[in-house]
mmCIF file with all atom_site columns, C-alpha atoms in Angstrom:
data_model
loop_
_atom_site.group_PDB
_atom_site.id
_atom_site.type_symbol
_atom_site.label_atom_id
_atom_site.label_alt_id
_atom_site.label_comp_id
_atom_site.label_asym_id
_atom_site.label_entity_id
_atom_site.label_seq_id
_atom_site.pdbx_PDB_ins_code
_atom_site.Cartn_x
_atom_site.Cartn_y
_atom_site.Cartn_z
_atom_site.occupancy
_atom_site.B_iso_or_equiv
_atom_site.pdbx_formal_charge
_atom_site.auth_seq_id
_atom_site.auth_comp_id
_atom_site.auth_asym_id
_atom_site.auth_atom_id
_atom_site.pdbx_PDB_model_num
ATOM 1   C CA . MET A 1 1   ? -17.619 -32.074 22.431  1.00 73.00 ? 804 MET A CA 1
ATOM 2   C CA . ALA A 1 2   ? -20.377 -30.301 20.504  1.00 74.00 ? 805 ALA A CA 1
ATOM 3   C CA . SER A 1 3   ? -21.893 -28.873 23.682  1.00 80.00 ? 806 SER A CA 1
ATOM 4   C CA . SER A 1 4   ? -18.568 -27.379 24.763  1.00 85.00 ? 807 SER A CA 1
ATOM 5   C CA . LEU A 1 5   ? -18.159 -25.747 21.344  1.00 86.00 ? 808 LEU A CA 1
ATOM 6   C CA . GLY A 1 6   ? -21.669 -24.356 21.677  1.00 87.00 ? 809 GLY A CA 1
ATOM 7   C CA . GLU A 1 7   ? -20.874 -22.968 25.111  1.00 89.00 ? 810 GLU A CA 1
ATOM 8   C CA . LEU A 1 8   ? -17.723 -21.324 23.728  1.00 90.00 ? 811 LEU A CA 1
ATOM 9   C CA . ALA A 1 9   ? -19.765 -19.740 20.956  1.00 89.00 ? 812 ALA A CA 1
ATOM 10  C CA . VAL A 1 10  ? -22.289 -18.386 23.479  1.00 87.00 ? 813 VAL A CA 1
ATOM 11  C CA . ILE A 1 11  ? -19.497 -16.968 25.672  1.00 87.00 ? 814 ILE A CA 1
ATOM 12  C CA . ALA A 1 12  ? -17.835 -15.338 22.652  1.00 85.00 ? 815 ALA A CA 1
ATOM 13  C CA . HIS A 1 13  ? -21.165 -13.818 21.594  1.00 83.00 ? 816 HIS A CA 1
ATOM 14  C CA . LYS A 1 14  ? -21.777 -12.459 25.109  1.00 80.00 ? 817 LYS A CA 1
ATOM 15  C CA . PHE A 1 15  ? -18.259 -11.010 25.179  1.00 78.00 ? 818 PHE A CA 1
ATOM 16  C CA . ILE A 1 16  ? -18.861 -9.138  21.920  1.00 77.00 ? 819 ILE A CA 1
ATOM 17  C CA . THR A 1 17  ? -22.373 -7.915  22.769  1.00 74.00 ? 820 THR A CA 1
ATOM 18  C CA . ALA A 1 18  ? -21.663 -7.053  26.448  1.00 71.00 ? 821 ALA A CA 1
ATOM 19  C CA . PRO A 1 19  ? -20.710 -3.396  25.759  1.00 65.00 ? 822 PRO A CA 1
ATOM 20  C CA . GLN A 1 20  ? -24.272 -2.847  24.480  1.00 65.00 ? 823 GLN A CA 1
ATOM 21  C CA . ALA A 1 21  ? -25.876 -4.185  27.647  1.00 69.00 ? 824 ALA A CA 1
ATOM 22  C CA . SER A 1 22  ? -26.468 -0.821  29.326  1.00 77.00 ? 825 SER A CA 1
ATOM 23  C CA . SER A 1 23  ? -27.103 2.628   27.915  1.00 80.00 ? 826 SER A CA 1
ATOM 24  C CA . SER A 1 24  ? -23.888 4.120   29.358  1.00 81.00 ? 827 SER A CA 1
ATOM 25  C CA . SER A 1 25  ? -21.688 1.406   27.857  1.00 78.00 ? 828 SER A CA 1
ATOM 26  C CA . PHE A 1 26  ? -23.583 1.751   24.567  1.00 79.00 ? 829 PHE A CA 1
ATOM 27  C CA . CYS A 1 27  ? -22.724 5.476   24.597  1.00 86.00 ? 830 CYS A CA 1
ATOM 28  C CA . ASN A 1 28  ? -19.086 4.595   25.261  1.00 84.00 ? 831 ASN A CA 1
ATOM 29  C CA . VAL A 1 29  ? -19.095 2.358   22.190  1.00 81.00 ? 832 VAL A CA 1
ATOM 30  C CA . ILE A 1 30  ? -20.463 5.243   20.121  1.00 88.00 ? 833 ILE A CA 1
ATOM 31  C CA . LYS A 1 31  ? -17.829 7.619   21.557  1.00 92.00 ? 834 LYS A CA 1
ATOM 32  C CA . LEU A 1 32  ? -15.048 5.153   20.803  1.00 89.00 ? 835 LEU A CA 1
ATOM 33  C CA . GLY A 1 33  ? -16.308 4.707   17.236  1.00 89.00 ? 836 GLY A CA 1
ATOM 34  C CA . THR A 1 34  ? -16.501 8.456   16.734  1.00 94.00 ? 837 THR A CA 1
ATOM 35  C CA . PHE A 1 35  ? -12.970 8.864   18.101  1.00 93.00 ? 838 PHE A CA 1
ATOM 36  C CA . CYS A 1 36  ? -11.661 6.192   15.728  1.00 91.00 ? 839 CYS A CA 1
ATOM 37  C CA . CYS A 1 37  ? -13.408 7.757   12.729  1.00 93.00 ? 840 CYS A CA 1
ATOM 38  C CA . THR A 1 38  ? -12.256 11.295  13.443  1.00 94.00 ? 841 THR A CA 1
ATOM 39  C CA . VAL A 1 39  ? -8.787  10.844  14.977  1.00 91.00 ? 842 VAL A CA 1
ATOM 40  C CA . VAL A 1 40  ? -7.309  7.397   14.377  1.00 89.00 ? 843 VAL A CA 1
ATOM 41  C CA . TRP A 1 41  ? -8.452  6.680   10.816  1.00 91.00 ? 844 TRP A CA 1
ATOM 42  C CA . PRO A 1 42  ? -7.286  10.025  9.290   1.00 92.00 ? 845 PRO A CA 1
ATOM 43  C CA . CYS A 1 43  ? -3.816  9.464   10.806  1.00 92.00 ? 846 CYS A CA 1
ATOM 44  C CA . LEU A 1 44  ? -3.289  6.096   9.093   1.00 92.00 ? 847 LEU A CA 1
ATOM 45  C CA . PRO A 1 45  ? -2.667  7.197   5.456   1.00 92.00 ? 848 PRO A CA 1
ATOM 46  C CA . PRO A 1 46  ? 0.081   9.704   6.373   1.00 92.00 ? 849 PRO A CA 1
ATOM 47  C CA . LEU A 1 47  ? 1.747   7.109   8.605   1.00 92.00 ? 850 LEU A CA 1
ATOM 48  C CA . MET A 1 48  ? 1.600   4.519   5.836   1.00 93.00 ? 851 MET A CA 1
ATOM 49  C CA . MET A 1 49  ? 3.078   7.001   3.360   1.00 93.00 ? 852 MET A CA 1
ATOM 50  C CA . TYR A 1 50  ? 5.827   7.872   5.841   1.00 92.00 ? 853 TYR A CA 1
ATOM 51  C CA . GLN A 1 51  ? 6.727   4.194   6.238   1.00 91.00 ? 854 GLN A CA 1
ATOM 52  C CA . TYR A 1 52  ? 6.766   3.728   2.452   1.00 90.00 ? 855 TYR A CA 1
ATOM 53  C CA . ILE A 1 53  ? 9.061   6.732   1.967   1.00 89.00 ? 856 ILE A CA 1
ATOM 54  C CA . ARG A 1 54  ? 11.413  5.546   4.726   1.00 88.00 ? 857 ARG A CA 1
ATOM 55  C CA . ALA A 1 55  ? 11.672  2.068   3.202   1.00 85.00 ? 858 ALA A CA 1
ATOM 56  C CA . LYS A 1 56  ? 12.207  3.488   -0.285  1.00 80.00 ? 859 LYS A CA 1
ATOM 57  C CA . ASP A 1 57  ? 14.831  5.919   1.010   1.00 82.00 ? 860 ASP A CA 1
ATOM 58  C CA . GLU A 1 58  ? 16.667  3.122   2.845   1.00 81.00 ? 861 GLU A CA 1
ATOM 59  C CA . ASP A 1 59  ? 16.725  1.023   -0.328  1.00 76.00 ? 862 ASP A CA 1
ATOM 60  C CA . MET A 1 60  ? 18.037  3.927   -2.414  1.00 77.00 ? 863 MET A CA 1
ATOM 61  C CA . TYR A 1 61  ? 20.688  4.681   0.227   1.00 82.00 ? 864 TYR A CA 1
ATOM 62  C CA . ALA A 1 62  ? 21.891  1.072   0.112   1.00 78.00 ? 865 ALA A CA 1
ATOM 63  C CA . THR A 1 63  ? 22.056  1.270   -3.689  1.00 77.00 ? 866 THR A CA 1
ATOM 64  C CA . GLU A 1 64  ? 24.072  4.509   -3.518  1.00 80.00 ? 867 GLU A CA 1
ATOM 65  C CA . VAL A 1 65  ? 26.525  2.990   -1.011  1.00 81.00 ? 868 VAL A CA 1
ATOM 66  C CA . LEU A 1 66  ? 26.932  -0.074  -3.218  1.00 76.00 ? 869 LEU A CA 1
ATOM 67  C CA . TYR A 1 67  ? 27.544  2.162   -6.245  1.00 77.00 ? 870 TYR A CA 1
ATOM 68  C CA . PHE A 1 68  ? 30.077  4.294   -4.349  1.00 81.00 ? 871 PHE A CA 1
ATOM 69  C CA . LYS A 1 69  ? 32.007  1.333   -2.926  1.00 82.00 ? 872 LYS A CA 1
ATOM 70  C CA . SER A 1 70  ? 32.093  -0.471  -6.257  1.00 79.00 ? 873 SER A CA 1
ATOM 71  C CA . GLY A 1 71  ? 34.182  2.290   -7.852  1.00 81.00 ? 874 GLY A CA 1
ATOM 72  C CA . SER A 1 72  ? 32.051  2.082   -10.977 1.00 79.00 ? 875 SER A CA 1
ATOM 73  C CA . ARG A 1 73  ? 31.286  5.115   -13.115 1.00 81.00 ? 876 ARG A CA 1
ATOM 74  C CA . ASP A 1 74  ? 28.111  3.654   -14.645 1.00 77.00 ? 877 ASP A CA 1
ATOM 75  C CA . ALA A 1 75  ? 25.219  4.644   -12.351 1.00 74.00 ? 878 ALA A CA 1
ATOM 76  C CA . LYS A 1 76  ? 22.637  3.034   -14.633 1.00 72.00 ? 879 LYS A CA 1
ATOM 77  C CA . ALA A 1 77  ? 24.132  -0.365  -13.843 1.00 71.00 ? 880 ALA A CA 1
ATOM 78  C CA . PHE A 1 78  ? 22.758  0.042   -10.311 1.00 72.00 ? 881 PHE A CA 1
ATOM 79  C CA . TYR A 1 79  ? 19.531  1.934   -10.918 1.00 73.00 ? 882 TYR A CA 1
ATOM 80  C CA . ASP A 1 80  ? 18.221  2.717   -14.372 1.00 71.00 ? 883 ASP A CA 1
ATOM 81  C CA . SER A 1 81  ? 15.408  5.246   -14.013 1.00 71.00 ? 884 SER A CA 1
ATOM 82  C CA . SER A 1 82  ? 14.496  4.992   -17.700 1.00 74.00 ? 885 SER A CA 1
ATOM 83  C CA . ARG A 1 83  ? 13.170  1.433   -17.254 1.00 70.00 ? 886 ARG A CA 1
ATOM 84  C CA . LEU A 1 84  ? 9.447   0.903   -16.764 1.00 69.00 ? 887 LEU A CA 1
ATOM 85  C CA . GLY A 1 85  ? 7.868   0.260   -13.387 1.00 67.00 ? 888 GLY A CA 1
ATOM 86  C CA . GLY A 1 86  ? 10.178  -0.959  -10.691 1.00 66.00 ? 889 GLY A CA 1
ATOM 87  C CA . SER A 1 87  ? 12.495  -2.852  -13.034 1.00 67.00 ? 890 SER A CA 1
ATOM 88  C CA . GLY A 1 88  ? 15.312  -0.292  -12.795 1.00 71.00 ? 891 GLY A CA 1
ATOM 89  C CA . HIS A 1 89  ? 16.864  -1.665  -9.609  1.00 72.00 ? 892 HIS A CA 1
ATOM 90  C CA . TRP A 1 90  ? 20.107  -3.597  -10.207 1.00 70.00 ? 893 TRP A CA 1
ATOM 91  C CA . ARG A 1 91  ? 18.842  -6.730  -8.484  1.00 74.00 ? 894 ARG A CA 1
ATOM 92  C CA . ILE A 1 92  ? 15.665  -6.818  -10.577 1.00 75.00 ? 895 ILE A CA 1
ATOM 93  C CA . GLN A 1 93  ? 17.715  -6.181  -13.738 1.00 75.00 ? 896 GLN A CA 1
ATOM 94  C CA . GLN A 1 94  ? 19.879  -9.179  -12.845 1.00 77.00 ? 897 GLN A CA 1
ATOM 95  C CA . ASP A 1 95  ? 16.842  -11.388 -12.200 1.00 78.00 ? 898 ASP A CA 1
ATOM 96  C CA . LEU A 1 96  ? 15.154  -10.300 -15.436 1.00 76.00 ? 899 LEU A CA 1
ATOM 97  C CA . GLU A 1 97  ? 18.332  -11.025 -17.382 1.00 82.00 ? 900 GLU A CA 1
ATOM 98  C CA . THR A 1 98  ? 18.500  -14.523 -15.853 1.00 84.00 ? 901 THR A CA 1
ATOM 99  C CA . ILE A 1 99  ? 14.861  -15.174 -16.819 1.00 82.00 ? 902 ILE A CA 1
ATOM 100 C CA . ARG A 1 100 ? 15.441  -13.783 -20.321 1.00 83.00 ? 903 ARG A CA 1
ATOM 101 C CA . ALA A 1 101 ? 18.504  -16.003 -20.813 1.00 86.00 ? 904 ALA A CA 1
ATOM 102 C CA . ALA A 1 102 ? 16.646  -19.109 -19.666 1.00 85.00 ? 905 ALA A CA 1
ATOM 103 C CA . ALA A 1 103 ? 13.594  -18.318 -21.807 1.00 87.00 ? 906 ALA A CA 1
ATOM 104 C CA . ASN A 1 104 ? 15.627  -17.666 -24.956 1.00 85.00 ? 907 ASN A CA 1
ATOM 105 C CA . ALA A 1 105 ? 17.984  -20.639 -24.568 1.00 76.00 ? 908 ALA A CA 1
ATOM 106 C CA . GLU A 1 106 ? 18.529  -22.508 -27.803 1.00 68.00 ? 909 GLU A CA 1
#
């Protein structure tokens, strides 16, 4: 059992270090690293920001639809922008009120 684990470790090590075996493959590793540093990595933060904005926009759209279909005139019941942090969303307000009621029960 131990010898087979050792053989697996040796094979895994050879698989990782194989690209450095010859000078041409070593240059390819350097080229790939340079490509990742100059092209791929700078593209990640804008993509992450785009995904965050899309998710936030989808959440706000769902809140607006809920507000519109409810027929209510009190927009702050659904999203209160004057509250600190992210606690303005109606679902978080409801959860915080439940916690507050349980904590202050007499």
